[in-house]
Short mmCIF file of C-alpha atoms and ligand atoms in Angstrom, two decimals:
data_model
loop_
_atom_site.label_atom_id
_atom_site.label_comp_id
_atom_site.label_asym_id
_atom_site.label_seq_id
_atom_site.Cartn_x
_atom_site.Cartn_y
_atom_site.Cartn_z
CA UNK A 1 -86.32 20.48 -16.48
CA UNK A 2 -85.01 20.51 -12.95
CA UNK A 3 -87.45 22.39 -10.70
CA UNK A 4 -85.92 24.33 -7.81
CA UNK A 5 -87.57 26.62 -5.24
CA UNK A 6 -84.53 28.84 -5.56
CA UNK A 7 -83.46 28.69 -9.24
CA UNK A 8 -80.46 30.93 -8.48
CA UNK A 9 -78.75 27.85 -7.03
CA UNK A 10 -78.30 26.38 -10.49
CA UNK A 11 -75.19 28.16 -11.78
CA UNK A 12 -73.46 27.59 -15.07
CA UNK A 13 -70.48 29.82 -14.31
CA UNK A 14 -67.40 29.47 -12.14
CA UNK A 15 -67.03 31.44 -8.93
CA UNK A 16 -63.58 33.00 -8.98
CA UNK A 17 -62.44 35.95 -6.86
CA UNK A 18 -66.05 36.65 -5.90
CA UNK A 19 -67.18 36.89 -9.56
CA UNK A 20 -69.32 34.52 -11.61
CA UNK A 21 -67.30 33.96 -14.77
CA UNK A 22 -67.01 31.75 -17.83
CA UNK A 23 -63.89 30.16 -19.31
CA UNK A 24 -61.47 32.51 -21.12
CA UNK A 25 -62.11 30.72 -24.41
CA UNK A 26 -65.85 30.52 -23.75
CA UNK A 27 -65.75 26.73 -23.85
CA UNK A 28 -68.22 24.69 -21.79
CA UNK A 29 -68.79 21.08 -20.76
CA UNK A 30 -72.22 19.51 -20.42
CA UNK A 31 -73.50 18.09 -17.15
CA UNK A 32 -75.69 15.05 -17.61
CA UNK A 33 -78.24 13.24 -15.49
CA UNK A 34 -76.94 9.66 -15.21
CA UNK A 35 -80.51 8.35 -14.91
CA UNK A 36 -81.76 9.82 -18.18
CA UNK A 37 -78.61 10.73 -20.07
CA UNK A 38 -80.10 14.20 -20.59
CA UNK A 39 -77.95 17.32 -20.43
CA UNK A 40 -79.13 19.38 -17.47
CA UNK A 41 -76.67 22.26 -17.67
CA UNK A 42 -73.23 23.19 -18.91
CA UNK A 43 -70.34 24.67 -16.99
CA UNK A 44 -67.17 26.50 -18.04
CA UNK A 45 -64.25 24.48 -19.29
CA UNK A 46 -61.47 26.39 -17.57
CA UNK A 47 -57.77 25.67 -17.71
CA UNK A 48 -54.51 26.84 -16.17
CA UNK A 49 -54.96 30.61 -16.74
CA UNK A 50 -58.29 30.83 -14.91
CA UNK A 51 -56.90 28.58 -12.17
CA UNK A 52 -53.94 30.91 -11.72
CA UNK A 53 -56.30 33.86 -11.28
CA UNK A 54 -58.31 31.95 -8.67
CA UNK A 55 -55.09 31.16 -6.78
CA UNK A 56 -53.97 34.81 -6.98
CA UNK A 57 -57.36 35.91 -5.62
CA UNK A 58 -57.04 33.39 -2.79
CA UNK A 59 -53.59 34.82 -2.04
CA UNK A 60 -54.90 38.41 -2.04
CA UNK A 61 -57.79 37.45 0.25
CA UNK A 62 -55.55 35.56 2.69
CA UNK A 63 -54.08 38.38 4.83
CA UNK A 64 -57.44 39.86 5.79
CA UNK A 65 -59.15 36.50 6.29
CA UNK A 66 -56.43 35.07 8.52
CA UNK A 67 -56.50 38.27 10.61
CA UNK A 68 -60.22 37.95 11.40
CA UNK A 69 -60.88 36.32 14.73
CA UNK A 70 -61.91 32.70 14.85
CA UNK A 71 -65.23 33.88 16.27
CA UNK A 72 -65.84 36.16 13.27
CA UNK A 73 -65.02 33.35 10.86
CA UNK A 74 -67.30 31.07 12.87
CA UNK A 75 -70.21 33.50 12.37
CA UNK A 76 -69.76 33.44 8.60
CA UNK A 77 -69.43 29.65 8.56
CA UNK A 78 -72.46 29.28 10.79
CA UNK A 79 -74.51 31.32 8.29
CA UNK A 80 -73.21 29.11 5.47
CA UNK A 81 -74.35 26.03 7.42
CA UNK A 82 -77.77 27.55 8.05
CA UNK A 83 -78.20 28.50 4.39
CA UNK A 84 -77.32 24.96 3.35
CA UNK A 85 -79.96 23.55 5.65
CA UNK A 86 -82.52 26.15 4.55
CA UNK A 87 -81.88 25.09 0.95
CA UNK A 88 -81.52 21.39 1.72
CA UNK A 89 -84.27 20.27 -0.65
CA UNK A 90 -82.97 22.22 -3.64
CA UNK A 91 -79.38 21.16 -3.01
CA UNK A 92 -80.53 17.54 -2.76
CA UNK A 93 -82.45 17.81 -6.03
CA UNK A 94 -79.44 19.26 -7.81
CA UNK A 95 -77.34 16.42 -6.48
CA UNK A 96 -79.74 13.67 -7.52
CA UNK A 97 -79.98 15.23 -10.96
CA UNK A 98 -76.24 15.26 -11.61
CA UNK A 99 -75.12 12.29 -9.52
CA UNK A 100 -78.07 9.88 -9.60
CA UNK A 101 -78.27 9.00 -5.90
CA UNK A 102 -81.76 8.56 -4.40
CA UNK A 103 -83.24 11.83 -3.20
CA UNK A 104 -83.39 10.60 0.41
CA UNK A 105 -79.65 9.88 0.30
CA UNK A 106 -79.00 13.27 -1.29
CA UNK A 107 -80.93 15.01 1.50
CA UNK A 108 -78.86 13.03 3.98
CA UNK A 109 -75.65 14.08 2.28
CA UNK A 110 -76.61 17.76 2.42
CA UNK A 111 -77.20 17.49 6.18
CA UNK A 112 -73.90 15.59 6.54
CA UNK A 113 -72.09 18.16 4.38
CA UNK A 114 -73.53 21.10 6.30
CA UNK A 115 -72.53 19.44 9.58
CA UNK A 116 -68.84 19.80 8.66
CA UNK A 117 -69.29 23.55 8.27
CA UNK A 118 -71.08 23.81 11.62
CA UNK A 119 -68.54 21.59 13.38
CA UNK A 120 -65.46 23.41 12.10
CA UNK A 121 -67.01 26.82 12.76
CA UNK A 122 -66.77 25.75 16.41
CA UNK A 123 -63.43 23.93 16.17
CA UNK A 124 -61.76 27.02 14.72
CA UNK A 125 -62.15 28.67 18.11
CA UNK A 126 -60.16 25.87 19.73
CA UNK A 127 -56.98 25.95 17.66
CA UNK A 128 -55.02 26.26 20.87
CA UNK A 129 -51.26 26.67 21.15
CA UNK A 130 -48.99 25.62 24.01
CA UNK A 131 -46.60 27.07 26.53
CA UNK A 132 -43.79 24.59 27.17
CA UNK A 133 -41.85 24.79 30.47
CA UNK A 134 -38.43 25.98 29.37
CA UNK A 135 -35.19 24.27 30.46
CA UNK A 136 -33.40 27.67 30.64
CA UNK A 137 -34.03 30.49 33.12
CA UNK A 138 -35.21 33.79 31.62
CA UNK A 139 -36.69 32.14 28.56
CA UNK A 140 -40.14 31.08 27.40
CA UNK A 141 -41.21 28.55 24.81
CA UNK A 142 -44.50 29.29 23.09
CA UNK A 143 -46.12 27.22 20.36
CA UNK A 144 -48.73 28.82 18.14
CA UNK A 145 -50.94 27.45 15.35
CA UNK A 146 -51.19 29.42 12.15
CA UNK A 147 -53.18 28.90 8.97
CA UNK A 148 -51.27 27.04 6.26
CA UNK A 149 -52.26 29.62 3.63
CA UNK A 150 -53.73 29.14 0.18
CA UNK A 151 -55.19 25.65 -0.25
CA UNK A 152 -56.40 23.81 -3.34
CA UNK A 153 -58.95 21.01 -3.26
CA UNK A 154 -59.81 18.37 -5.85
CA UNK A 155 -63.00 16.44 -5.10
CA UNK A 156 -64.86 13.40 -6.48
CA UNK A 157 -68.39 12.86 -7.80
CA UNK A 158 -69.65 10.30 -5.30
CA UNK A 159 -70.25 12.86 -2.53
CA UNK A 160 -70.54 16.10 -4.49
CA UNK A 161 -71.22 18.31 -1.44
CA UNK A 162 -69.70 16.59 1.60
CA UNK A 163 -66.25 16.07 0.10
CA UNK A 164 -66.08 19.84 -0.42
CA UNK A 165 -67.35 20.96 2.98
CA UNK A 166 -65.12 18.64 4.93
CA UNK A 167 -62.17 20.36 3.29
CA UNK A 168 -63.49 23.93 3.05
CA UNK A 169 -64.96 23.89 6.59
CA UNK A 170 -61.67 23.31 8.43
CA UNK A 171 -59.65 25.35 5.92
CA UNK A 172 -61.77 28.47 6.28
CA UNK A 173 -62.18 28.02 10.03
CA UNK A 174 -58.39 27.84 10.38
CA UNK A 175 -57.98 31.09 8.42
CA UNK A 176 -56.90 29.55 5.11
CA UNK A 177 -58.36 30.40 1.70
CA UNK A 178 -59.32 27.72 -0.81
CA UNK A 179 -59.87 27.03 -4.49
CA UNK A 180 -61.96 23.92 -5.23
CA UNK A 181 -62.09 21.87 -8.40
CA UNK A 182 -65.12 19.57 -8.26
CA UNK A 183 -65.40 16.41 -10.36
CA UNK A 184 -66.51 17.03 -13.95
CA UNK A 185 -69.61 14.86 -13.41
CA UNK A 186 -70.92 16.90 -10.44
CA UNK A 187 -70.01 20.60 -10.66
CA UNK A 188 -73.52 21.91 -9.95
CA UNK A 189 -73.52 20.95 -6.27
CA UNK A 190 -70.17 22.69 -5.84
CA UNK A 191 -71.34 25.87 -7.58
CA UNK A 192 -74.52 25.92 -5.48
CA UNK A 193 -72.35 25.76 -2.36
CA UNK A 194 -70.47 28.80 -3.68
CA UNK A 195 -73.76 30.70 -4.13
CA UNK A 196 -74.53 30.09 -0.47
CA UNK A 197 -70.98 30.88 0.67
CA UNK A 198 -71.26 34.26 -1.05
CA UNK A 199 -74.64 34.88 0.56
CA UNK A 200 -73.24 33.87 3.96
CA UNK A 201 -70.61 36.59 3.68
CA UNK A 202 -67.51 34.58 2.79
CA UNK A 203 -65.30 37.35 1.33
CA UNK A 204 -64.33 37.37 -2.35
CA UNK A 205 -61.37 35.08 -3.06
CA UNK A 206 -61.63 33.17 0.22
CA UNK A 207 -63.57 30.34 -1.43
CA UNK A 208 -63.52 29.86 -5.22
CA UNK A 209 -64.89 27.04 -7.37
CA UNK A 210 -63.39 26.33 -10.77
CA UNK A 211 -64.69 23.78 -13.27
CA UNK A 212 -63.04 22.39 -16.39
CA UNK A 213 -60.03 20.44 -17.52
CA UNK A 214 -58.87 18.26 -14.65
CA UNK A 215 -55.26 17.90 -15.73
CA UNK A 216 -54.80 21.61 -16.54
CA UNK A 217 -56.40 22.77 -13.29
CA UNK A 218 -54.59 20.07 -11.31
CA UNK A 219 -51.34 20.99 -13.05
CA UNK A 220 -51.64 24.61 -11.94
CA UNK A 221 -52.75 23.68 -8.41
CA UNK A 222 -49.69 21.48 -7.98
CA UNK A 223 -47.06 23.61 -9.75
CA UNK A 224 -48.05 27.01 -8.38
CA UNK A 225 -45.81 27.84 -5.39
CA UNK A 226 -48.50 30.07 -3.88
CA UNK A 227 -50.57 26.98 -3.12
CA UNK A 228 -49.24 25.66 0.18
CA UNK A 229 -51.53 22.68 0.51
CA UNK A 230 -53.38 20.28 -1.75
CA UNK A 231 -56.26 18.22 -0.44
CA UNK A 232 -57.64 15.47 -2.63
CA UNK A 233 -60.34 12.83 -2.48
CA UNK A 234 -60.46 10.33 -5.33
CA UNK A 235 -58.68 7.35 -6.78
CA UNK A 236 -55.31 6.12 -5.54
CA UNK A 237 -54.00 6.42 -9.08
CA UNK A 238 -54.76 10.15 -9.39
CA UNK A 239 -53.70 10.73 -5.77
CA UNK A 240 -50.31 9.22 -6.53
CA UNK A 241 -49.95 11.47 -9.58
CA UNK A 242 -50.89 14.62 -7.64
CA UNK A 243 -48.46 13.68 -4.87
CA UNK A 244 -45.70 13.41 -7.45
CA UNK A 245 -46.66 16.75 -8.98
CA UNK A 246 -46.56 18.37 -5.54
CA UNK A 247 -43.05 17.11 -4.82
CA UNK A 248 -41.13 19.96 -6.51
CA UNK A 249 -42.85 22.60 -4.35
CA UNK A 250 -43.09 20.36 -1.22
CA UNK A 251 -46.75 21.08 -0.56
CA UNK A 252 -48.61 19.78 2.42
CA UNK A 253 -50.93 17.01 1.33
CA UNK A 254 -54.13 15.36 2.47
CA UNK A 255 -55.18 12.36 0.42
CA UNK A 256 -58.38 10.34 0.80
CA UNK A 257 -57.94 7.53 -1.70
CA UNK A 258 -59.38 4.18 -2.63
CA UNK A 259 -60.34 1.39 -0.26
CA UNK A 260 -60.94 -2.34 -0.31
CA UNK A 261 -63.04 -2.69 2.82
CA UNK A 262 -63.45 -6.12 4.38
CA UNK A 263 -66.76 -6.80 6.14
CA UNK A 264 -66.22 -9.76 8.45
CA UNK A 265 -69.08 -11.80 9.86
CA UNK A 266 -67.99 -14.13 12.65
CA UNK A 267 -69.93 -17.19 13.78
CA UNK A 268 -71.01 -15.42 16.96
CA UNK A 269 -72.43 -12.36 15.15
CA UNK A 270 -76.02 -11.21 15.38
CA UNK A 271 -76.79 -12.23 11.79
CA UNK A 272 -79.77 -9.93 11.30
CA UNK A 273 -77.73 -6.97 12.48
CA UNK A 274 -74.87 -8.06 10.19
CA UNK A 275 -77.24 -8.22 7.22
CA UNK A 276 -78.58 -4.74 7.98
CA UNK A 277 -75.01 -3.45 8.31
CA UNK A 278 -73.96 -5.11 5.06
CA UNK A 279 -76.89 -3.56 3.20
CA UNK A 280 -76.00 -0.12 4.55
CA UNK A 281 -72.30 -0.41 3.92
CA UNK A 282 -72.42 -2.21 0.56
CA UNK A 283 -75.39 -0.78 -1.32
CA UNK A 284 -75.43 2.84 -0.15
CA UNK A 285 -74.93 5.17 -3.13
CA UNK A 286 -75.23 2.01 -5.28
CA UNK A 287 -71.91 0.82 -3.88
CA UNK A 288 -70.09 3.95 -4.97
CA UNK A 289 -68.31 5.04 -1.79
CA UNK A 290 -64.69 4.51 -0.82
CA UNK A 291 -65.81 2.94 2.48
CA UNK A 292 -68.32 0.54 0.89
CA UNK A 293 -67.59 -3.02 1.91
CA UNK A 294 -65.77 -4.61 -1.00
CA UNK A 295 -65.23 -8.11 0.41
CA UNK A 296 -67.69 -9.86 2.70
CA UNK A 297 -65.71 -12.43 4.69
CA UNK A 298 -68.10 -14.87 6.35
CA UNK A 299 -67.18 -17.63 8.79
CA UNK A 300 -68.05 -21.13 7.55
CA UNK A 301 -70.60 -21.88 10.28
CA UNK A 302 -72.89 -19.00 9.29
CA UNK A 303 -71.96 -18.64 5.61
CA UNK A 304 -75.08 -20.21 4.10
CA UNK A 305 -77.47 -18.61 6.59
CA UNK A 306 -75.91 -15.20 6.06
CA UNK A 307 -76.03 -15.55 2.26
CA UNK A 308 -79.71 -16.47 2.44
CA UNK A 309 -80.65 -13.59 4.73
CA UNK A 310 -78.61 -11.13 2.69
CA UNK A 311 -80.33 -12.30 -0.51
CA UNK A 312 -83.74 -11.71 1.11
CA UNK A 313 -82.70 -8.17 2.11
CA UNK A 314 -81.22 -7.42 -1.33
CA UNK A 315 -84.48 -8.50 -2.97
CA UNK A 316 -86.17 -5.62 -1.15
CA UNK A 317 -83.89 -2.95 -2.64
CA UNK A 318 -85.71 -0.79 -5.15
CA UNK A 319 -83.84 0.11 -8.32
CA UNK A 320 -84.81 3.18 -10.33
CA UNK A 321 -84.52 6.90 -10.91
CA UNK A 322 -83.35 8.59 -7.69
CA UNK A 323 -86.24 11.05 -7.94
CA UNK A 324 -88.86 8.27 -7.72
CA UNK A 325 -90.45 7.40 -4.38
CA UNK A 326 -88.91 4.55 -2.46
CA UNK A 327 -85.96 4.05 -4.82
CA UNK A 328 -82.85 2.93 -2.92
CA UNK A 329 -80.58 2.13 -5.88
CA UNK A 330 -79.84 4.78 -8.45
CA UNK A 331 -77.85 4.29 -11.65
CA UNK A 332 -74.07 4.03 -11.69
CA UNK A 333 -72.35 7.30 -12.51
CA UNK A 334 -71.40 6.42 -16.10
CA UNK A 335 -70.75 3.73 -18.69
CA UNK A 336 -67.15 3.27 -17.58
CA UNK A 337 -68.32 2.45 -14.04
CA UNK A 338 -70.84 -0.04 -15.40
CA UNK A 339 -68.23 -1.67 -17.64
CA UNK A 340 -65.85 -2.08 -14.68
CA UNK A 341 -68.52 -3.79 -12.56
CA UNK A 342 -69.43 -6.12 -15.43
CA UNK A 343 -65.79 -6.97 -15.99
CA UNK A 344 -65.16 -7.79 -12.32
CA UNK A 345 -68.29 -9.96 -12.08
CA UNK A 346 -67.35 -11.70 -15.35
CA UNK A 347 -63.88 -12.46 -13.99
CA UNK A 348 -65.30 -13.88 -10.73
CA UNK A 349 -67.82 -16.08 -12.54
CA UNK A 350 -65.17 -17.36 -14.95
CA UNK A 351 -63.05 -18.38 -11.95
CA UNK A 352 -65.83 -20.29 -10.22
CA UNK A 353 -67.97 -17.81 -8.24
CA UNK A 354 -71.72 -18.44 -8.07
CA UNK A 355 -74.48 -15.85 -8.49
CA UNK A 356 -76.79 -15.67 -5.46
CA UNK A 357 -78.57 -12.51 -6.64
CA UNK A 358 -78.35 -10.23 -9.67
CA UNK A 359 -75.12 -10.64 -11.59
CA UNK A 360 -76.07 -8.61 -14.64
CA UNK A 361 -77.20 -5.25 -16.02
CA UNK A 362 -80.65 -4.21 -14.85
CA UNK A 363 -83.64 -4.42 -17.17
CA UNK A 364 -84.06 -0.63 -16.81
CA UNK A 365 -81.05 -0.25 -19.12
CA UNK A 366 -78.87 2.85 -18.88
CA UNK A 367 -76.17 2.42 -16.27
CA UNK A 368 -78.26 0.46 -13.79
CA UNK A 369 -76.83 -2.79 -12.47
CA UNK A 370 -78.80 -5.35 -10.47
CA UNK A 371 -78.01 -5.39 -6.74
CA UNK A 372 -75.90 -8.52 -6.70
CA UNK A 373 -74.38 -11.15 -4.42
CA UNK A 374 -71.66 -13.60 -5.48
CA UNK A 375 -70.80 -16.66 -3.39
CA UNK A 376 -67.67 -18.85 -3.23
CA UNK A 377 -65.43 -15.93 -4.13
CA UNK A 378 -61.70 -16.52 -3.64
CA UNK A 379 -58.58 -14.33 -3.35
CA UNK A 380 -57.63 -15.32 -6.91
CA UNK A 381 -60.48 -13.25 -8.32
CA UNK A 382 -60.10 -9.57 -9.21
CA UNK A 383 -62.84 -8.47 -6.78
CA UNK A 384 -60.49 -9.50 -3.97
CA UNK A 385 -57.98 -6.83 -4.96
CA UNK A 386 -59.88 -4.11 -6.83
CA UNK A 387 -62.45 -1.60 -5.69
CA UNK A 388 -65.80 -2.65 -7.21
CA UNK A 389 -67.59 0.70 -6.79
CA UNK A 390 -70.90 -0.91 -7.64
CA UNK A 391 -73.76 -2.90 -6.04
CA UNK A 392 -72.00 -6.28 -5.92
CA UNK A 393 -71.32 -8.15 -2.67
CA UNK A 394 -68.71 -10.93 -3.04
CA UNK A 395 -68.88 -13.52 -0.25
CA UNK A 396 -65.60 -15.14 0.83
CA UNK A 397 -65.55 -18.10 3.23
CA UNK A 398 -63.13 -18.45 6.17
CA UNK A 399 -62.69 -20.84 9.08
CA UNK A 400 -60.64 -19.14 11.81
CA UNK A 401 -60.18 -15.66 13.27
CA UNK A 402 -56.52 -15.67 12.15
CA UNK A 403 -57.53 -16.49 8.60
CA UNK A 404 -60.11 -13.68 8.60
CA UNK A 405 -57.50 -11.16 9.73
CA UNK A 406 -54.97 -12.37 7.19
CA UNK A 407 -57.50 -12.14 4.37
CA UNK A 408 -58.75 -8.75 5.57
CA UNK A 409 -55.25 -7.26 5.62
CA UNK A 410 -54.18 -8.79 2.31
CA UNK A 411 -54.49 -5.55 0.32
CA UNK A 412 -52.46 -2.42 -0.30
CA UNK A 413 -55.44 -0.38 0.92
CA UNK A 414 -56.27 0.51 4.51
CA UNK A 415 -59.30 2.78 4.67
CA UNK A 416 -62.33 1.18 6.36
CA UNK A 417 -62.99 -2.30 7.75
CA UNK A 418 -66.09 -3.72 9.44
CA UNK A 419 -66.77 -6.76 11.58
CA UNK A 420 -69.62 -8.31 13.46
CA UNK A 421 -69.04 -10.22 16.67
CA UNK A 422 -70.63 -10.33 20.13
CA UNK A 423 -67.50 -11.66 21.83
CA UNK A 424 -65.81 -8.83 23.71
CA UNK A 425 -62.38 -10.46 23.63
CA UNK A 426 -62.61 -10.96 19.88
CA UNK A 427 -63.83 -7.39 19.41
CA UNK A 428 -60.66 -6.01 21.00
CA UNK A 429 -58.32 -8.54 19.39
CA UNK A 430 -59.63 -8.05 15.88
CA UNK A 431 -59.90 -4.24 16.19
CA UNK A 432 -56.23 -4.12 17.10
CA UNK A 433 -55.07 -6.34 14.26
CA UNK A 434 -56.98 -4.80 11.36
CA UNK A 435 -54.63 -2.54 9.37
CA UNK A 436 -57.19 0.15 8.67
CA UNK A 437 -57.76 3.79 9.57
CA UNK A 438 -61.38 3.14 10.52
CA UNK A 439 -63.11 0.06 11.90
CA UNK A 440 -66.88 -0.35 12.17
CA UNK A 441 -67.71 -2.85 14.90
CA UNK A 442 -71.27 -4.15 14.72
CA UNK A 443 -72.15 -1.22 12.47
CA UNK A 444 -71.99 -0.62 8.75
CA UNK A 445 -72.07 3.17 9.00
CA UNK A 446 -69.01 5.00 10.26
CA UNK A 447 -69.08 8.48 8.70
CA UNK A 448 -69.77 11.43 10.97
CA UNK A 449 -68.29 14.91 11.15
CA UNK A 450 -67.16 14.34 14.75
CA UNK A 451 -64.87 11.35 14.02
CA UNK A 452 -61.51 11.29 12.17
CA UNK A 453 -62.04 9.89 8.67
CA UNK A 454 -59.03 8.62 6.77
CA UNK A 455 -56.89 5.70 5.77
CA UNK A 456 -53.47 4.13 6.12
CA UNK A 457 -51.26 2.32 3.56
CA UNK A 458 -52.20 3.36 0.00
CA UNK A 459 -55.58 4.70 1.10
CA UNK A 460 -54.10 8.06 1.93
CA UNK A 461 -52.64 10.65 4.25
CA UNK A 462 -54.27 12.75 6.92
CA UNK A 463 -57.69 12.82 8.56
CA UNK A 464 -60.86 14.75 7.84
CA UNK A 465 -63.57 15.65 10.32
CA UNK A 466 -63.26 15.70 14.12
CA UNK A 467 -60.87 17.86 16.11
CA UNK A 468 -58.03 16.32 14.06
CA UNK A 469 -59.46 17.61 10.77
CA UNK A 470 -58.43 21.20 11.41
CA UNK A 471 -54.81 20.20 12.13
CA UNK A 472 -54.40 19.57 8.40
CA UNK A 473 -54.87 23.30 7.79
CA UNK A 474 -52.67 24.59 10.60
CA UNK A 475 -48.91 24.96 10.79
CA UNK A 476 -47.13 24.79 14.11
CA UNK A 477 -44.86 27.75 14.92
CA UNK A 478 -42.47 27.74 17.87
CA UNK A 479 -41.39 31.00 19.49
CA UNK A 480 -38.19 30.82 21.53
CA UNK A 481 -38.14 33.90 23.77
CA UNK A 482 -34.90 34.81 25.47
CA UNK A 483 -33.62 37.74 27.55
CA UNK A 484 -36.71 37.97 29.73
P1 LIG B 1 -63.02 8.69 -9.63
O1 LIG B 1 -62.63 7.30 -9.96
O2 LIG B 1 -63.76 8.88 -8.37
O3 LIG B 1 -63.59 9.47 -10.78
P2 LIG B 1 -60.64 10.25 -9.91
O4 LIG B 1 -59.46 10.15 -9.04
O5 LIG B 1 -60.48 9.96 -11.35
O6 LIG B 1 -61.67 9.32 -9.20
O7 LIG B 1 -61.30 11.69 -9.78
C1 LIG B 1 -61.34 12.41 -8.59
C2 LIG B 1 -61.08 13.85 -8.90
O8 LIG B 1 -59.77 13.94 -9.44
C3 LIG B 1 -62.02 14.48 -9.91
O9 LIG B 1 -62.27 15.82 -9.53
C4 LIG B 1 -61.19 14.45 -11.18
O10 LIG B 1 -61.55 15.46 -12.09
C5 LIG B 1 -59.82 14.73 -10.63
N1 LIG B 1 -58.72 14.37 -11.50
C6 LIG B 1 -58.60 13.32 -12.33
N2 LIG B 1 -57.41 13.37 -12.99
C7 LIG B 1 -56.76 14.48 -12.56
C8 LIG B 1 -55.51 15.11 -12.85
N3 LIG B 1 -54.67 14.59 -13.72
N4 LIG B 1 -55.21 16.25 -12.19
C9 LIG B 1 -56.06 16.79 -11.30
N5 LIG B 1 -57.25 16.26 -11.01
C10 LIG B 1 -57.60 15.13 -11.62
#
């Protein structure tokens, strides 16, 4: 059984309108530990009716919350941040239990998640308006920023805490209220955040968490005219569907969707640094992040040396249960994820790729896959187009800078890209030509609460984090004042 210092953080009820409640029909869904397959808890299986009540509560809570000052909201958010950090170990343990990531990574995610709450508590105070010099005498033009209103959030399982706080932080700081539907695989982290929000003094209805049937909850979120904004992180496929469902009520949208990140290693790169960056960007969370490098493009002159060094680094990764000391590679989230990775590797091998490391299920069984490297991968293989979401690094070979850029941009996605080069001219040239929302230059880690995270093309709409993140939750109002 999962041991927590504060057992009250493990909730098996939804938090709606400030109450801990079950589903109307009493139905539940089990939450399993991907490392052991054991059921660790069960949560309510709610549908449209419960969702409607959560939205109505968010609507009732809105007038008072938006009227509080930004400084008052900041105090509440600051307490929420502090409670998250005070409970970091328990929150991390809950996350490893339901998601599988190594405990050290889970602790890191809690700190990262909390940082969004702290950051936006401050940013809320700086939602400045404007006074525009008017072209007409006796008039004034004033621009104000107002909260969008009731927001709904749908979040994924790969970052069970951070994908919630980077939506709820700016929403609440801006004066909006929010209902969150976490992924069915990882509801416990979301419910624990609600426990701490309540303790921090977030008023009833301002932040609700509802678990259950994705399509029923999503259907209500998108159809209900009270919801003015939908924010989603997940697959491009579901994002596209939610966008369509939001069309009839013209909701504001933020979408953080899939990626197909290129990781380019040029001949002039510091190869050891590139290997370290590739390990961080490819194998973090066992390859299950939307900014994980999906295609390693390596210039011909350093291809073999890079492959060799990367293989040596991959051999040091430790596969196992995320709770065990020193483990860096947890299991994949479920059987479907494992099957997809196997299928993509099978396709690459059938079309002529070569295994440099791994290439098969891990001896531990379950949903573990060996940290893998494939060489001689070509654009004809499925890994070139599809998100792997697993610990497999496909190495593509290129000769010229132009070819690298062409290959890198040859995808409908545009989330994150990475490249390694010591040539300052090349750094500027390539940065400018990569069609991506984020570019890591000589680094494999780009996520921070202070920078704008988001993609272009079919990777999404809008930005999260940074001073831009709060704009997504603010409407611009223009006051034309005459007769002065
Ligand atoms: P992943 O591949 O990461 O599981 P998904 O896009 O399937 O990505 O899931 C991300 C989130 O979207 C999860 O919370 C999931 O429950 C939710 N989701 C999936 N299908 C729907 C739907 N039809 N309506 C609303 N939410 C959905």
